JSON list of C-alpha atoms in Angstrom, two decimals:
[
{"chain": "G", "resi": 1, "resn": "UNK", "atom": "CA", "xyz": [-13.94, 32.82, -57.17]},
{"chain": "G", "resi": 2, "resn": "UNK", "atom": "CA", "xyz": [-15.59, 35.70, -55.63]},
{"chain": "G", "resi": 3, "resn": "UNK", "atom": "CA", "xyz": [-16.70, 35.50, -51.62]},
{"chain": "G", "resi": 4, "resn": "UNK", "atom": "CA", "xyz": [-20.26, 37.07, -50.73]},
{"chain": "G", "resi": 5, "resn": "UNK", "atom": "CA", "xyz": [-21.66, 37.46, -47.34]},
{"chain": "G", "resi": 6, "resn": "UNK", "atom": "CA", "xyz": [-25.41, 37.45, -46.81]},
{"chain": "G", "resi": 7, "resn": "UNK", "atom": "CA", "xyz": [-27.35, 38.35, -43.81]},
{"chain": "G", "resi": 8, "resn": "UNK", "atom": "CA", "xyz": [-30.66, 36.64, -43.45]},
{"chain": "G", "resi": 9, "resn": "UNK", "atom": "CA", "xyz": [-32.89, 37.46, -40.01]},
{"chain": "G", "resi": 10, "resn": "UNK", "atom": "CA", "xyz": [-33.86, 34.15, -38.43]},
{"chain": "G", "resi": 11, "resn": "UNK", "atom": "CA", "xyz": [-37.13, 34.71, -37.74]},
{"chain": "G", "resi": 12, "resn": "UNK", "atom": "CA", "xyz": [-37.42, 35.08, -41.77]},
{"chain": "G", "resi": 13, "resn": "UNK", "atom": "CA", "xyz": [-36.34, 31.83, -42.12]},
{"chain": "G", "resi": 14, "resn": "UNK", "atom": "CA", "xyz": [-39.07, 29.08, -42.58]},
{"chain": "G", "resi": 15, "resn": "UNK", "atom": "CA", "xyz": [-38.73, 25.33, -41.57]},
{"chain": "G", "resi": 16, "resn": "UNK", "atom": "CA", "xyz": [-40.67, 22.51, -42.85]},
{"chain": "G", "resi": 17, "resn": "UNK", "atom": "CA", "xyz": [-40.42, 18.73, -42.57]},
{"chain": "G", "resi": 18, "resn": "UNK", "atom": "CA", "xyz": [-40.15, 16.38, -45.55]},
{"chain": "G", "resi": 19, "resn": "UNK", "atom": "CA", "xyz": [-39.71, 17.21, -49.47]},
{"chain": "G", "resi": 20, "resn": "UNK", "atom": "CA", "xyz": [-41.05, 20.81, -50.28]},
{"chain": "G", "resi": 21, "resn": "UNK", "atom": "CA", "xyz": [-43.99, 21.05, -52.35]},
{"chain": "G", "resi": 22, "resn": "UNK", "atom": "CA", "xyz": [-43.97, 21.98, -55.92]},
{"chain": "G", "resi": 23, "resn": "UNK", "atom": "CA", "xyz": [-43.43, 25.62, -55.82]},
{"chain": "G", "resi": 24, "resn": "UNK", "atom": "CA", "xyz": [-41.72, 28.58, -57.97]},
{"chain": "G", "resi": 25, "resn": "UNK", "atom": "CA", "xyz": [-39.50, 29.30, -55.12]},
{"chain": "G", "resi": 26, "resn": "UNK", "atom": "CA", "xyz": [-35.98, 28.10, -55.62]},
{"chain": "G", "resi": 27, "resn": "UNK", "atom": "CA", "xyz": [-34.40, 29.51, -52.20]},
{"chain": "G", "resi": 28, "resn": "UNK", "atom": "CA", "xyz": [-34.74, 26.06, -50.62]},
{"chain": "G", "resi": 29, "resn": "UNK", "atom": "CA", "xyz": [-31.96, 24.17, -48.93]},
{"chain": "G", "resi": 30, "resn": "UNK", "atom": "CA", "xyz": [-31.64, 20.83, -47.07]},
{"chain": "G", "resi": 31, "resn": "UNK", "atom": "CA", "xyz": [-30.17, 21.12, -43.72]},
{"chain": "G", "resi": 32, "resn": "UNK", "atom": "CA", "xyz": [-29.51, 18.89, -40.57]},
{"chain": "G", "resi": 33, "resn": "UNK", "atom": "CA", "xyz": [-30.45, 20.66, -37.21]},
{"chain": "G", "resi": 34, "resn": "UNK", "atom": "CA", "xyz": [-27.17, 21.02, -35.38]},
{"chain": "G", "resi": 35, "resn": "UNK", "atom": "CA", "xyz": [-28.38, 22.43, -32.37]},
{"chain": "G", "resi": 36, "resn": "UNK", "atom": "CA", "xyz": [-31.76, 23.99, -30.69]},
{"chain": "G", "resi": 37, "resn": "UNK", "atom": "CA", "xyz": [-30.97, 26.51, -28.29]},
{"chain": "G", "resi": 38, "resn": "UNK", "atom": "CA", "xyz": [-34.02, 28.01, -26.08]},
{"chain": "G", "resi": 39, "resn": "UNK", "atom": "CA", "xyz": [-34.45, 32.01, -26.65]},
{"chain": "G", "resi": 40, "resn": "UNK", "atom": "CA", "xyz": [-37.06, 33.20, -24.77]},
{"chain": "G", "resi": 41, "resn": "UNK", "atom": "CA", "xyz": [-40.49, 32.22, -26.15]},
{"chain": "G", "resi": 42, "resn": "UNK", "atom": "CA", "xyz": [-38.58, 31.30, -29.48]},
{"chain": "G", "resi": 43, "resn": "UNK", "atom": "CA", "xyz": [-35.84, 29.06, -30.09]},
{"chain": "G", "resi": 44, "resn": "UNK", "atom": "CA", "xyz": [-32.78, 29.26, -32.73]},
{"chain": "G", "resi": 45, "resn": "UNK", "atom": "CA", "xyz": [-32.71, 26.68, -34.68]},
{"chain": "G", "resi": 46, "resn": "UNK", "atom": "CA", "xyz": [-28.82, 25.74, -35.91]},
{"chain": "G", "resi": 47, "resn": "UNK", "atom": "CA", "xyz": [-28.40, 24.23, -38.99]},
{"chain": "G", "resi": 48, "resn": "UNK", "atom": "CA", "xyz": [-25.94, 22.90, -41.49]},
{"chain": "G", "resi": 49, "resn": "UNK", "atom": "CA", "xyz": [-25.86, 22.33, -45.19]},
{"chain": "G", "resi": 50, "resn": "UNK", "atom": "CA", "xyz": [-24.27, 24.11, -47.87]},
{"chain": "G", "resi": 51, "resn": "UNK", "atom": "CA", "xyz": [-23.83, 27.14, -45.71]},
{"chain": "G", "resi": 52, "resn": "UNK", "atom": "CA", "xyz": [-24.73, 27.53, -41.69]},
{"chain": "G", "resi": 53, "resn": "UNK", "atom": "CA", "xyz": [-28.11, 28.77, -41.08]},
{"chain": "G", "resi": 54, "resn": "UNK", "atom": "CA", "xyz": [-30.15, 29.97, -37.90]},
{"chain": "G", "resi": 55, "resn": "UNK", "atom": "CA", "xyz": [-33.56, 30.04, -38.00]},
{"chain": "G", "resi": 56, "resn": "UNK", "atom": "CA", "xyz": [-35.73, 31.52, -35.30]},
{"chain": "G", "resi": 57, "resn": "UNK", "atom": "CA", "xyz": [-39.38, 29.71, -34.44]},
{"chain": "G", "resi": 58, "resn": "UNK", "atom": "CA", "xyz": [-41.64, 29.69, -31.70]},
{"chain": "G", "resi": 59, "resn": "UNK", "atom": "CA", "xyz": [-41.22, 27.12, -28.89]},
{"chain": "G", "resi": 60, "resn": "UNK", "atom": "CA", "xyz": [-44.63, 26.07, -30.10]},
{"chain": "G", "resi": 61, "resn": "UNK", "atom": "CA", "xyz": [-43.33, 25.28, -33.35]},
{"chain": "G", "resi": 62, "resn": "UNK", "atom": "CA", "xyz": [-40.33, 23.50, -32.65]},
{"chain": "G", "resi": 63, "resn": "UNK", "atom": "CA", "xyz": [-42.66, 21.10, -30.69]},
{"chain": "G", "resi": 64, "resn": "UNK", "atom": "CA", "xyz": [-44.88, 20.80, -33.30]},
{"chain": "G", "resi": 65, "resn": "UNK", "atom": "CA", "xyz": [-42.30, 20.00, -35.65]},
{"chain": "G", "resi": 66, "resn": "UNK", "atom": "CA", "xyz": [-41.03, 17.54, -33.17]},
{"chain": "G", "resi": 67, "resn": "UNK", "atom": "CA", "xyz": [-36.92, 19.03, -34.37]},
{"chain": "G", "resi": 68, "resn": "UNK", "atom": "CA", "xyz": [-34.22, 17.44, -32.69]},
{"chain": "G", "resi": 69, "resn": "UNK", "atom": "CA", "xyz": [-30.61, 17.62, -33.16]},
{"chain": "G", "resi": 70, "resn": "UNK", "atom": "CA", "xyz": [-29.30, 15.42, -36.51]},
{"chain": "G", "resi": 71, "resn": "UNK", "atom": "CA", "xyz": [-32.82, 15.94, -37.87]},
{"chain": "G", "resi": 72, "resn": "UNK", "atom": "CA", "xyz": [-33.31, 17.05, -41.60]},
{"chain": "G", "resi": 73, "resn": "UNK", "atom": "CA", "xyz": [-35.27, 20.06, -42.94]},
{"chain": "G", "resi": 74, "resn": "UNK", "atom": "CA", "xyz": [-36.30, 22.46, -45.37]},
{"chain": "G", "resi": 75, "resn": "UNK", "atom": "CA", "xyz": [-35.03, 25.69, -44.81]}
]
């Protein structure tokens, strides 16, 4: 088996809470929150699942979203 490396920007990455809706996008993963680290007005969101992800989001959002570490969502 081949090994391929992709680069996705965080603040491209979208986080929602719950199952996704029914949608023609197929780019969805379950992941646990590992860590939230502040960033300014944003924060990076650290996550686990098949493959480690880092989503960026306002601080606004993460609030919102009420995220904590060992919570699940849909990245």
């Amino acid at each position: 088996p081949s090994r391929v490396w992709v680069c996705l920007r965080g603040e491209d990455v979208h986080l929602q809470l719950g199952d996704p809706p029914p949608t023609s996008s197929r780019n969805q993963v379950s992941c646990t929150i590992a860590a939230l680290e502040p960033a300014g007005p944003l924060v990076r969101v650290r996550l686990v699942g098949p493959f480690a992800l880092t989503a960026s989001i306002t601080r606004a959002a993460a609030v919102a979203l009420e995220l904590a570490p060992g919570g699940t969502v849909q990245a």
